[in-house]
Coordinates of C-alpha atoms in Angstrom, one line a residue:
X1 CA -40.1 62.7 17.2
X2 CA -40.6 59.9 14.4
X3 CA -40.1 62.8 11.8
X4 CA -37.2 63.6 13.3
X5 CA -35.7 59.9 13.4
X6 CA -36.6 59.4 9.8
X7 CA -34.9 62.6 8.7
X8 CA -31.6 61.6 10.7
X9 CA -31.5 58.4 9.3
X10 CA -31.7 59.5 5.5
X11 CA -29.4 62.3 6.2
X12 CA -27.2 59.7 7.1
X13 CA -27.5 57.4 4.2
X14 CA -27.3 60.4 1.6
X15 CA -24.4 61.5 3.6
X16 CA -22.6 57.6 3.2
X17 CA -23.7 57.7 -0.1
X18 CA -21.9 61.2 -1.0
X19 CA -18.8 59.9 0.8
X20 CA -18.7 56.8 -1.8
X21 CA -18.6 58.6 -4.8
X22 CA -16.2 60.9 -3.6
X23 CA -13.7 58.0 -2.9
X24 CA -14.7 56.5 -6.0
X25 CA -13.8 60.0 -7.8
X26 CA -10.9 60.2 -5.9
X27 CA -9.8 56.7 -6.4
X28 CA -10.4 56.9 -10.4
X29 CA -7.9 59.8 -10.7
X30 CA -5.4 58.3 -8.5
X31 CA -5.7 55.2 -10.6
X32 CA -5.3 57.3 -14.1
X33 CA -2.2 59.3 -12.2
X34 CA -0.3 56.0 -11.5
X35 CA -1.1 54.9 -14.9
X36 CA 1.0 58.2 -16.3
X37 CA 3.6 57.3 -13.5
X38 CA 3.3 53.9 -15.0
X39 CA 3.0 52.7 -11.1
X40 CA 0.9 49.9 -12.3
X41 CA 0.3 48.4 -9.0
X42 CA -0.9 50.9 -7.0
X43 CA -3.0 51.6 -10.3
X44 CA -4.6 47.9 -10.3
X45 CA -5.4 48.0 -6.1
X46 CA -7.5 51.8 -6.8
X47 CA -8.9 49.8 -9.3
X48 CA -10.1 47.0 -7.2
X49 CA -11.2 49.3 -4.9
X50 CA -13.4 51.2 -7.3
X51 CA -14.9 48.2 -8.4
X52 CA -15.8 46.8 -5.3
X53 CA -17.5 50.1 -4.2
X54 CA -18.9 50.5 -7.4
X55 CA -19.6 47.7 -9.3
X56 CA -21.9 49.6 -11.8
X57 CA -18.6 50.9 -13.5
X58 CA -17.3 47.3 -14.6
X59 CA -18.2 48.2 -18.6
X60 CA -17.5 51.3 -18.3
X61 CA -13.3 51.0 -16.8
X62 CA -13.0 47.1 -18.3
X63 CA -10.5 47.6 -20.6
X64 CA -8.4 50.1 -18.7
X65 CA -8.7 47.5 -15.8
X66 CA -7.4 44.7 -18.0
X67 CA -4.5 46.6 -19.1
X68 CA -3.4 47.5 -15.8
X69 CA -3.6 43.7 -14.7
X70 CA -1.4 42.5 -17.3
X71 CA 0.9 45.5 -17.1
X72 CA 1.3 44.5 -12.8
X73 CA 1.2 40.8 -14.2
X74 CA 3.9 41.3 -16.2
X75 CA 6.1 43.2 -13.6
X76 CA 4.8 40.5 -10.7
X77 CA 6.2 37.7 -13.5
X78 CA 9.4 39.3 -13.9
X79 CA 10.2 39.5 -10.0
X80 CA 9.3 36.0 -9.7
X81 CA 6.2 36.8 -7.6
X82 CA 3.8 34.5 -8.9
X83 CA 1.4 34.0 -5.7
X84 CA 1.1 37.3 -6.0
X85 CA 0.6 37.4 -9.8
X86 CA -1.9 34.2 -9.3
X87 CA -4.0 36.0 -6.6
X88 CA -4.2 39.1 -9.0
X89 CA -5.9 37.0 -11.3
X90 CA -8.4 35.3 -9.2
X91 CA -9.4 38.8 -7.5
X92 CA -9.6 40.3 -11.8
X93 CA -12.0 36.7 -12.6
X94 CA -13.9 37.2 -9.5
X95 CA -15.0 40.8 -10.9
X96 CA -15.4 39.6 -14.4
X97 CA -15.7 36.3 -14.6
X98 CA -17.0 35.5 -18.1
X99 CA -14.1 37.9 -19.8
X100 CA -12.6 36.0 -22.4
X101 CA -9.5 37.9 -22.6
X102 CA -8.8 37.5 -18.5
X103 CA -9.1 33.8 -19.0
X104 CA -6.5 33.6 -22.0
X105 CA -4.0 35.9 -20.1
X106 CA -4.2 33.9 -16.9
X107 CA -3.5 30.5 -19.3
X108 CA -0.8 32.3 -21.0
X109 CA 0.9 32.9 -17.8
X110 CA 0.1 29.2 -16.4
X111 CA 1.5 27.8 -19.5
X112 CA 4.9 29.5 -19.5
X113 CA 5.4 28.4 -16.2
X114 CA 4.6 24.8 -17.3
X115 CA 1.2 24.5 -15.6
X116 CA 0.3 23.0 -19.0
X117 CA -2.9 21.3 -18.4
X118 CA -4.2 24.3 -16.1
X119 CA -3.5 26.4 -18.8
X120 CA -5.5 24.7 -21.6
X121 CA -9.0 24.9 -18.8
X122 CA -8.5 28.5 -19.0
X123 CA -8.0 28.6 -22.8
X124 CA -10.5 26.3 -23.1
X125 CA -13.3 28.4 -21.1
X126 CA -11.8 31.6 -22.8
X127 CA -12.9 29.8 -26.5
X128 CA -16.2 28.9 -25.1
X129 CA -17.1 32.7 -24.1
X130 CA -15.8 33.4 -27.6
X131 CA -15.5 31.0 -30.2
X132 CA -14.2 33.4 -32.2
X133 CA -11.6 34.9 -30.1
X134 CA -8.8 33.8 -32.5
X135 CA -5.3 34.1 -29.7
X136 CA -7.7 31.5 -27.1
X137 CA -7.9 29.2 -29.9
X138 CA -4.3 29.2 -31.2
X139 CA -3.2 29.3 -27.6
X140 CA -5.2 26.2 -26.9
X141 CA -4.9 23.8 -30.0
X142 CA -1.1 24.7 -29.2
X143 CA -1.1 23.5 -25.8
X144 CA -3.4 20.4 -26.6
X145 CA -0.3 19.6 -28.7
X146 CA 1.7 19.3 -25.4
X147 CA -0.6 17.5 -23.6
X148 CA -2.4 14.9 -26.2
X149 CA 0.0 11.9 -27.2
X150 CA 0.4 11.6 -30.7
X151 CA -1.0 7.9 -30.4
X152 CA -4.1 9.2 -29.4
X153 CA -4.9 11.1 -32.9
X154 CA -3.5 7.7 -34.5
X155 CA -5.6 5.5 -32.4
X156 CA -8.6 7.7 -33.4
X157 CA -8.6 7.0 -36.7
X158 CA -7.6 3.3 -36.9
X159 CA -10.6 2.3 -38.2
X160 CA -9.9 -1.0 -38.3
X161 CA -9.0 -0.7 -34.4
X162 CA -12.4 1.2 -33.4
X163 CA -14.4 -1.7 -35.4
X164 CA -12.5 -4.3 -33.5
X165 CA -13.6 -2.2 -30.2
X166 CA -17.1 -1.7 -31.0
X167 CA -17.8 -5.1 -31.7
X168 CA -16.1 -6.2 -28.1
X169 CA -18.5 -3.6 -26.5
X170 CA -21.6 -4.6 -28.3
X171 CA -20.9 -8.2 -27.8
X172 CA -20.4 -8.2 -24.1
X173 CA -23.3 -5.6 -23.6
X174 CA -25.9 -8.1 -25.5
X175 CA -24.6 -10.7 -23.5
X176 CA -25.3 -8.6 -20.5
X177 CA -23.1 -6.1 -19.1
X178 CA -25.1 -3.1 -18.9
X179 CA -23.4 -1.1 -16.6
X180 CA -20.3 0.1 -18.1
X181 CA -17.4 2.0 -17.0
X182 CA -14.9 3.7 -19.1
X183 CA -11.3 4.4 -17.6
X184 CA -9.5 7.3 -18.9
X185 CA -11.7 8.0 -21.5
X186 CA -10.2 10.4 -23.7
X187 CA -12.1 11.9 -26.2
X188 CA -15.3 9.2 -25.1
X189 CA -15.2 7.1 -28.0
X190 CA -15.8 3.7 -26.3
X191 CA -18.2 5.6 -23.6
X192 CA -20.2 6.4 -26.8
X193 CA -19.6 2.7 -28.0
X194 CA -21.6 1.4 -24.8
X195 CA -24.3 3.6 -25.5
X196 CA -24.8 2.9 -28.9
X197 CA -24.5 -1.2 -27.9
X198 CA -27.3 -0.7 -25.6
X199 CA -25.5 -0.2 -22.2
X200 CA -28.3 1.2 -19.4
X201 CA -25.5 2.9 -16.9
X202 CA -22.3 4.6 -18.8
X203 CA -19.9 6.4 -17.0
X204 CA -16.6 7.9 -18.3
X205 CA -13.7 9.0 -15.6
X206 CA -11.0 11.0 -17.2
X207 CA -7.3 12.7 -15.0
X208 CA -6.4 14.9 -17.6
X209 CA -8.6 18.7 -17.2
X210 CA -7.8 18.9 -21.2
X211 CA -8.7 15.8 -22.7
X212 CA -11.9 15.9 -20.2
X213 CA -13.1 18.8 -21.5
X214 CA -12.7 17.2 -25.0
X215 CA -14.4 14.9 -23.7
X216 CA -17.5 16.6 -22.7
X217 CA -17.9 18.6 -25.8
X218 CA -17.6 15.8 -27.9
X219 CA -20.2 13.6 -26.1
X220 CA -22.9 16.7 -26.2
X221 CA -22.0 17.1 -30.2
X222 CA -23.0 13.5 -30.3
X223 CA -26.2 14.2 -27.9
X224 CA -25.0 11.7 -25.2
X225 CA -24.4 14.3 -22.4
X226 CA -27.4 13.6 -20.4
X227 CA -26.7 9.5 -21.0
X228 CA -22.7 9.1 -20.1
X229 CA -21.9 10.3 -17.0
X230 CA -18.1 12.1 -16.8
X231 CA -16.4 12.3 -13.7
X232 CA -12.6 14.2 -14.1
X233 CA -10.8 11.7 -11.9
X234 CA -8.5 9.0 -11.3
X235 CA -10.0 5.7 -11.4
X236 CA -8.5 4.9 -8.1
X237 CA -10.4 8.0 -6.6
X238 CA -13.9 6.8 -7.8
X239 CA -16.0 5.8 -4.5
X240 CA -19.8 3.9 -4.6
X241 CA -22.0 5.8 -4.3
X242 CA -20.4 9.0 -3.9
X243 CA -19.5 9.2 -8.4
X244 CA -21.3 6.1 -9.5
X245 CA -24.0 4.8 -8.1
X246 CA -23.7 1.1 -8.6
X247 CA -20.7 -1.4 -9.3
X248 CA -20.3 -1.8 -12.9
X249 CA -20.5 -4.6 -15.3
X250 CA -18.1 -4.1 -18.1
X251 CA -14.8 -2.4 -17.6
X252 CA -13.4 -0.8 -21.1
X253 CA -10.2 1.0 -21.2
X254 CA -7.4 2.5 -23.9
X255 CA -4.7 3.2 -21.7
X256 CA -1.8 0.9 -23.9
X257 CA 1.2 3.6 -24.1
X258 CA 4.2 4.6 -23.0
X259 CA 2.3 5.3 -19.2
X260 CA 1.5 1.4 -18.9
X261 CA 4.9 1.0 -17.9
X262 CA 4.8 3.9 -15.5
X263 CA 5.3 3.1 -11.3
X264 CA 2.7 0.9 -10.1
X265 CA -0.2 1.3 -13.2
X266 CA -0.7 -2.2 -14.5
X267 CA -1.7 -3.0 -10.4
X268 CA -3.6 0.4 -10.1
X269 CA -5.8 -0.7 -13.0
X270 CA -6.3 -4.1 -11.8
X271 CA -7.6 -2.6 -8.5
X272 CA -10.0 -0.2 -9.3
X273 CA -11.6 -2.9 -11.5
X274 CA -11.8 -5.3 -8.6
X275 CA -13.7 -2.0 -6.8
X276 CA -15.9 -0.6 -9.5
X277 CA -16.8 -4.2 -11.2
X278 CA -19.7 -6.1 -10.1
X279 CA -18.2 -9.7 -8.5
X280 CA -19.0 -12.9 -10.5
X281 CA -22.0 -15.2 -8.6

């Protein structure tokens, strides 16, 4: 009677295992048919389906897969169906997430809808599966260009400005203030400033997706990744302990531009240094 058990039970697994590759034969031709018929969407869901029942296939039907994406993309964009464009893209980036040329595609679509600094996180990951995937980069230094101020290039090199900064920090870290926070840090120049002064504690909090990502890679060329602490917030969003651990002692910030005179800043700034700073004795 065991014999007889057993046998059932792998005639019934061989026989589920027969019925999935039939479906994912059937599936593959249906999917090549309404390619021909250039029926792209029905291509892209037998597609899906394939590669969720047979995930071994992913190298092998890649590139036909990303074709048909940004052919149903493209017709999705054109009849203003953009969930349904969007949702495409996180089910192709949940199969392949690491594909370079998925990532640039999705930012290419976020950026002509004006989703700029979306668009630059996934042009920025699509660079760092590839550095030398040469659309990603264009794509990105092109939409940095829309999102990093002019002043900000200038401001970096002012020498005569970063001295004047450097000095400040170093000062008021010798005389103490070794906890130091840096609000909207940019590319981390004064972050890295407190580090080199001597600060114990640094920690950077930046809004902007693009200009933290800067930020990050420019603090581990520097091989300060593991000392400064970068938090992609708004300063007013920062809680103790949840993102720091400890009040701070030194407050450092470059945020003088056209945005100081924005609704409400001057008095946002002031309060989250009242928060975040340690109170006098």
């Amino acid at each position: 009677m065991p014999n007889s058990s057993s046998k059932f039970h792998c005639n019934h697994r061989g026989g589920r295992e027969a019925g999935r590759r039939e479906l994912v034969s059937r599936s593959l031709q249906s999917a090549q048919h309404c390619l021909e018929d250039q029926d792209f969407g029905t291509a892209y869901a037998h597609y899906l389906l394939v590669l969720n029942l047979a995930p071994e296939l992913k190298t092998s039907v890649k590139e036909t897969f990303q074709f048909t994406l940004f052919k149903w993309a493209e017709e999705l964009d054109s009849l203003a169906r953009i969930q349904d464009l969007f949702n495409c893209y996180e089910q192709a980036l949940e199969l392949y997430p690491n594909d370079e040329v998925i990532c640039n595609s999705m930012g290419e679509h976020l950026f002509r809808m004006g989703f700029r600094d979306e668009a630059a996180g996934y042009f920025h990951k699509a660079v760092k599966l590839n550095p030398d995937f040469a659309d990603a980069k264009e794509n990105f230094y092109r939409v940095a260009n829309w999102l990093v101020e002019r002043w900000h290039f200038i401001m970096l090199n002012d020498a005569k400005r970063n001295l004047t900064y450097l000095k400040a920090i170093e000062n008021a870290v010798r005389s103490g203030c070794k906890s130091v926070l840096d609000i909207g840090t940019g590319t981390g120049i004064l972050s890295m400033f407190a580090k080199k002064a001597g600060a114990s504690s640094v920690y950077a909090c930046e809004l902007s997706k693009t200009m933290y990502e800067l930020a990050r890679d420019v603090v581990a060329a520097n091989n300060m990744d593991r000392e400064i602490s970068l938090l992609h917030l708004k300063s007013l969003d920062i809680e103790i302990p949840k993102h720091i651990p400890e009040r701070v002692s030194l407050v450092v910030t470059e945020t003088v531009d056209a945005g100081l005179f924005g609704e409400g800043i001057v008095e946002s700034l002031i309060h989250a240094w009242e928060h975040l700073l340690l109170q006098p004795k």
